[in-house]
Short mmCIF file of C-alpha atoms and ligand atoms in Angstrom, two decimals:
data_model
loop_
_atom_site.label_atom_id
_atom_site.label_comp_id
_atom_site.label_asym_id
_atom_site.label_seq_id
_atom_site.Cartn_x
_atom_site.Cartn_y
_atom_site.Cartn_z
CA MET F 175 -76.31 -53.02 -43.21
CA LYS F 176 -78.44 -56.34 -43.98
CA THR F 177 -80.69 -56.44 -47.00
CA PRO F 178 -84.08 -58.26 -46.80
CA VAL F 179 -84.19 -60.18 -49.73
CA ARG F 180 -86.06 -63.84 -49.99
CA LYS F 181 -86.48 -66.20 -52.33
CA LEU F 182 -89.88 -65.95 -54.01
CA GLN F 183 -91.62 -69.63 -53.56
CA ALA F 184 -93.63 -70.86 -56.58
CA GLY F 185 -96.55 -72.05 -54.60
CA PRO F 186 -97.77 -73.02 -51.22
CA SER F 187 -94.21 -73.95 -49.25
CA PRO F 188 -92.13 -73.31 -46.40
CA GLU F 189 -90.30 -70.52 -45.23
CA PRO F 190 -88.49 -68.80 -48.25
CA VAL F 191 -85.18 -69.51 -48.52
CA SER F 192 -82.41 -66.19 -48.20
CA VAL F 193 -80.75 -64.54 -51.02
CA GLU F 194 -77.56 -63.87 -51.00
CA ARG F 195 -76.65 -63.31 -54.97
CA LEU F 196 -78.67 -61.87 -57.78
CA VAL F 197 -78.06 -63.12 -61.15
CA ILE F 198 -79.05 -60.98 -64.22
CA ILE F 199 -79.51 -63.63 -67.57
CA GLY F 200 -80.60 -62.48 -70.82
CA PHE F 201 -80.10 -61.78 -74.42
CA MET F 202 -77.38 -59.46 -75.39
CA GLY F 203 -78.68 -55.80 -75.11
CA ALA F 204 -81.26 -56.76 -72.63
CA GLY F 205 -79.25 -54.24 -70.90
CA LYS F 206 -77.92 -56.56 -67.99
CA SER F 207 -74.58 -54.62 -67.55
CA THR F 208 -76.83 -51.09 -67.31
CA VAL F 209 -79.30 -52.32 -64.72
CA GLY F 210 -76.98 -54.68 -63.08
CA PRO F 211 -74.92 -51.83 -61.18
CA MET F 212 -77.96 -49.78 -60.49
CA LEU F 213 -79.87 -52.64 -58.91
CA ALA F 214 -76.74 -53.25 -56.88
CA ALA F 215 -76.52 -49.65 -55.43
CA ARG F 216 -79.88 -49.69 -54.39
CA LEU F 217 -79.33 -53.29 -52.37
CA GLY F 218 -76.02 -51.99 -51.19
CA TRP F 219 -74.46 -55.09 -53.02
CA THR F 220 -71.45 -55.60 -55.40
CA PHE F 221 -71.90 -55.57 -58.93
CA VAL F 222 -69.95 -58.74 -61.06
CA ASP F 223 -69.80 -58.39 -64.69
CA LEU F 224 -69.17 -61.87 -65.95
CA ASP F 225 -68.05 -60.46 -69.42
CA HIS F 226 -65.27 -58.35 -67.57
CA GLU F 227 -64.05 -61.00 -65.03
CA THR F 228 -63.63 -63.26 -67.63
CA ALA F 229 -61.97 -60.21 -69.97
CA GLU F 230 -59.64 -59.48 -66.94
CA GLN F 231 -58.60 -63.30 -65.77
CA ALA F 232 -57.99 -63.67 -69.55
CA GLY F 233 -55.93 -60.58 -70.31
CA ALA F 234 -58.14 -59.90 -73.25
CA PRO F 235 -61.36 -58.50 -74.18
CA VAL F 236 -64.45 -60.77 -74.53
CA ASP F 237 -64.32 -60.28 -78.27
CA GLU F 238 -60.75 -60.70 -79.13
CA ILE F 239 -60.88 -63.88 -77.13
CA ILE F 240 -64.01 -64.46 -79.19
CA ARG F 241 -62.16 -63.90 -82.45
CA ARG F 242 -58.55 -65.08 -81.72
CA ARG F 243 -59.38 -68.12 -79.76
CA GLY F 244 -62.37 -69.34 -80.72
CA LEU F 245 -65.65 -69.02 -78.85
CA GLU F 246 -65.35 -72.75 -77.79
CA ASP F 247 -62.79 -71.61 -75.47
CA PHE F 248 -64.16 -68.27 -74.27
CA ARG F 249 -67.43 -70.34 -73.39
CA ARG F 250 -64.48 -72.71 -71.28
CA LEU F 251 -63.24 -69.65 -69.30
CA GLU F 252 -66.61 -67.73 -69.15
CA SER F 253 -67.90 -71.38 -67.21
CA GLU F 254 -64.67 -70.89 -64.93
CA VAL F 255 -64.92 -67.85 -63.86
CA GLY F 256 -68.74 -68.20 -63.54
CA ARG F 257 -68.08 -70.78 -60.92
CA GLU F 258 -66.30 -68.67 -58.51
CA VAL F 259 -68.10 -65.55 -59.33
CA LEU F 260 -71.11 -67.33 -58.38
CA ARG F 261 -69.53 -68.49 -54.81
CA ARG F 262 -69.38 -64.43 -53.88
CA THR F 263 -72.25 -63.33 -52.07
CA ARG F 264 -74.59 -59.87 -51.45
CA VAL F 265 -73.32 -59.92 -54.77
CA VAL F 266 -75.36 -59.07 -58.28
CA VAL F 267 -73.72 -60.74 -61.24
CA ALA F 268 -74.56 -60.11 -64.75
CA VAL F 269 -74.22 -63.06 -67.52
CA GLY F 270 -72.81 -62.76 -71.04
CA GLY F 271 -75.78 -63.86 -73.29
CA GLY F 272 -74.90 -67.03 -74.02
CA TRP F 273 -74.18 -68.47 -70.50
CA PRO F 274 -77.47 -69.63 -69.30
CA ALA F 275 -77.40 -71.77 -72.16
CA GLU F 276 -74.34 -74.30 -71.36
CA PRO F 277 -74.78 -77.24 -70.09
CA GLY F 278 -75.31 -77.40 -66.21
CA HIS F 279 -75.38 -73.63 -65.56
CA MET F 280 -78.69 -72.77 -64.92
CA GLU F 281 -78.36 -75.94 -62.43
CA LEU F 282 -75.59 -73.51 -60.45
CA LEU F 283 -78.24 -70.69 -59.72
CA ALA F 284 -79.88 -73.13 -56.58
CA GLY F 285 -80.24 -72.21 -53.66
CA GLY F 286 -79.40 -68.84 -52.33
CA THR F 287 -79.49 -67.13 -55.85
CA LEU F 288 -82.11 -66.14 -57.18
CA SER F 289 -82.14 -65.11 -61.00
CA VAL F 290 -83.53 -62.56 -63.07
CA TRP F 291 -84.44 -62.89 -66.97
CA LEU F 292 -84.82 -59.49 -68.43
CA LEU F 293 -86.77 -59.79 -71.51
CA VAL F 294 -85.93 -58.40 -74.39
CA SER F 295 -86.99 -58.93 -78.98
CA ALA F 296 -83.97 -59.51 -81.25
CA GLY F 297 -84.97 -55.90 -83.14
CA THR F 298 -84.71 -53.81 -80.10
CA ALA F 299 -82.05 -55.72 -78.58
CA LEU F 300 -79.98 -55.12 -81.99
CA ALA F 301 -80.96 -51.59 -81.84
CA ARG F 302 -79.57 -50.80 -78.28
CA ILE F 303 -76.17 -52.96 -79.41
CA ALA F 304 -76.36 -50.83 -82.56
CA GLY F 305 -75.53 -48.01 -79.58
CA SER F 306 -73.24 -49.28 -77.52
CA VAL F 307 -69.11 -49.70 -77.58
CA THR F 308 -69.05 -53.39 -76.93
CA PRO F 309 -68.17 -55.24 -79.78
CA ARG F 310 -70.81 -58.47 -79.82
CA PRO F 311 -69.17 -60.93 -82.77
CA LEU F 312 -71.59 -63.33 -82.16
CA LEU F 313 -74.00 -60.57 -84.44
CA GLU F 314 -71.29 -59.10 -86.88
CA VAL F 315 -72.42 -61.49 -89.46
CA ALA F 316 -74.61 -60.94 -93.19
CA ASP F 317 -78.38 -60.91 -91.66
CA PRO F 318 -77.97 -59.48 -87.73
CA LEU F 319 -82.03 -60.17 -87.38
CA ALA F 320 -81.80 -63.42 -88.41
CA THR F 321 -78.78 -64.25 -86.25
CA ALA F 322 -80.27 -62.67 -83.13
CA GLU F 323 -83.53 -64.31 -84.01
CA SER F 324 -82.44 -67.58 -83.73
CA LEU F 325 -80.06 -67.44 -80.83
CA LEU F 326 -82.95 -66.18 -78.71
CA ALA F 327 -85.15 -68.98 -79.60
CA ARG F 328 -82.52 -71.39 -78.85
CA ARG F 329 -81.75 -69.82 -75.77
CA ARG F 330 -85.09 -69.09 -74.57
CA LYS F 331 -85.61 -72.27 -73.01
CA HIS F 332 -82.73 -71.46 -71.01
CA TYR F 333 -83.73 -68.35 -69.96
CA GLU F 334 -86.96 -69.38 -68.93
CA ARG F 335 -85.70 -71.29 -66.08
CA GLY F 336 -84.94 -67.54 -64.35
CA ASP F 337 -86.85 -67.12 -61.29
CA ILE F 338 -88.35 -63.79 -61.98
CA ARG F 339 -89.01 -62.31 -65.79
CA ILE F 340 -88.65 -58.79 -66.02
CA ASP F 341 -89.75 -57.15 -69.66
CA THR F 342 -87.51 -54.43 -70.91
CA GLU F 343 -89.25 -52.99 -73.88
CA HIS F 344 -89.85 -49.75 -73.92
CA ARG F 345 -88.92 -49.75 -70.56
CA THR F 346 -86.01 -46.92 -68.93
CA PRO F 347 -83.05 -48.52 -67.01
CA ASP F 348 -84.47 -47.02 -63.68
CA GLN F 349 -87.27 -48.59 -64.64
CA VAL F 350 -86.71 -51.61 -64.92
CA VAL F 351 -85.04 -51.71 -61.84
CA GLY F 352 -87.97 -50.49 -60.30
CA ASP F 353 -89.66 -53.71 -61.73
CA ILE F 354 -87.16 -55.89 -60.30
CA LEU F 355 -86.98 -53.82 -56.73
CA GLU F 356 -90.79 -54.74 -56.85
CA SER F 357 -90.53 -58.28 -57.91
CA LEU F 358 -87.98 -59.20 -54.87
CA ALA F 359 -90.46 -57.70 -52.20
CA PRO F 360 -90.94 -60.93 -50.45
CA ARG F 361 -94.27 -62.68 -50.72
CA GLY F 362 -96.30 -64.82 -48.79
CA ALA F 363 -97.25 -68.79 -49.73
CA HIS F 364 -100.11 -67.47 -51.05
CA GLY F 365 -98.45 -64.97 -53.61
CA LYS F 366 -99.83 -62.42 -50.99
CA ARG F 367 -97.11 -59.12 -50.87
CA GLU F 368 -95.67 -59.20 -47.32
CA GLU F 369 -93.67 -55.72 -45.52
CA THR F 370 -90.24 -56.11 -45.21
CA ALA F 371 -89.00 -55.37 -41.85
C1 S3P N 97 -72.26 -63.54 -75.71
C2 S3P N 97 -72.80 -62.23 -75.26
C3 S3P N 97 -72.37 -61.02 -74.55
C4 S3P N 97 -70.50 -61.91 -74.45
C5 S3P N 97 -70.17 -62.87 -75.74
C6 S3P N 97 -71.13 -63.69 -76.25
C7 S3P N 97 -73.75 -64.33 -76.23
O1 S3P N 97 -72.67 -60.75 -73.61
O2 S3P N 97 -70.46 -62.66 -73.63
O3 S3P N 97 -69.70 -61.40 -77.05
O4 S3P N 97 -73.03 -65.40 -76.55
O5 S3P N 97 -74.91 -64.03 -75.68
P1 S3P N 97 -73.36 -59.59 -73.28
O6 S3P N 97 -74.86 -60.21 -73.16
O7 S3P N 97 -73.36 -58.81 -72.29
O8 S3P N 97 -73.68 -58.79 -74.74
#
């Protein structure tokens, strides 16, 4: 089944570009790995979690790579695997929270890729992470809130380059998926919603 997703246009412009992959960006705890598979299922696409792919290719979980080999090594691996994953089509890709802030990464999301920024506050992110089984070594520090706030502040300008932004604060994963699908409905050059065929 062909899924009619077309790239949103910022203003009056030629024909929208066909979207063949969605990339979910945002801070740790934004819900990328929860919402991603649900969105992929709704589109009939495949879900890819970049952390999982990186771990698989490295033969070790992400937290272990960061602790044993260092953050720099992890970033290099994540970047290599990311470039390969972003060549796939009909995929929803969740990238790790640090991926968009690395040089050249957001530039990879051109053409047929639509990026979705899931917004979350540092406080909500930490609350969600507290209930998660995935370790986040970057936040295992004396003052996680201050660290999360400062990381978020530094990364914001990169996240802001996402094509669409969806607030996840006080929203359930189901509601977030609904909000994303609504934003994906093609809009005409003047921002008027069109019916999909
Ligand atoms: C990181 C986010 C993590 C993971 C790693 C580093 C970051 O992914 O890639 O622990 O730098 O923000 P999630 O955003 O899926 O938690």
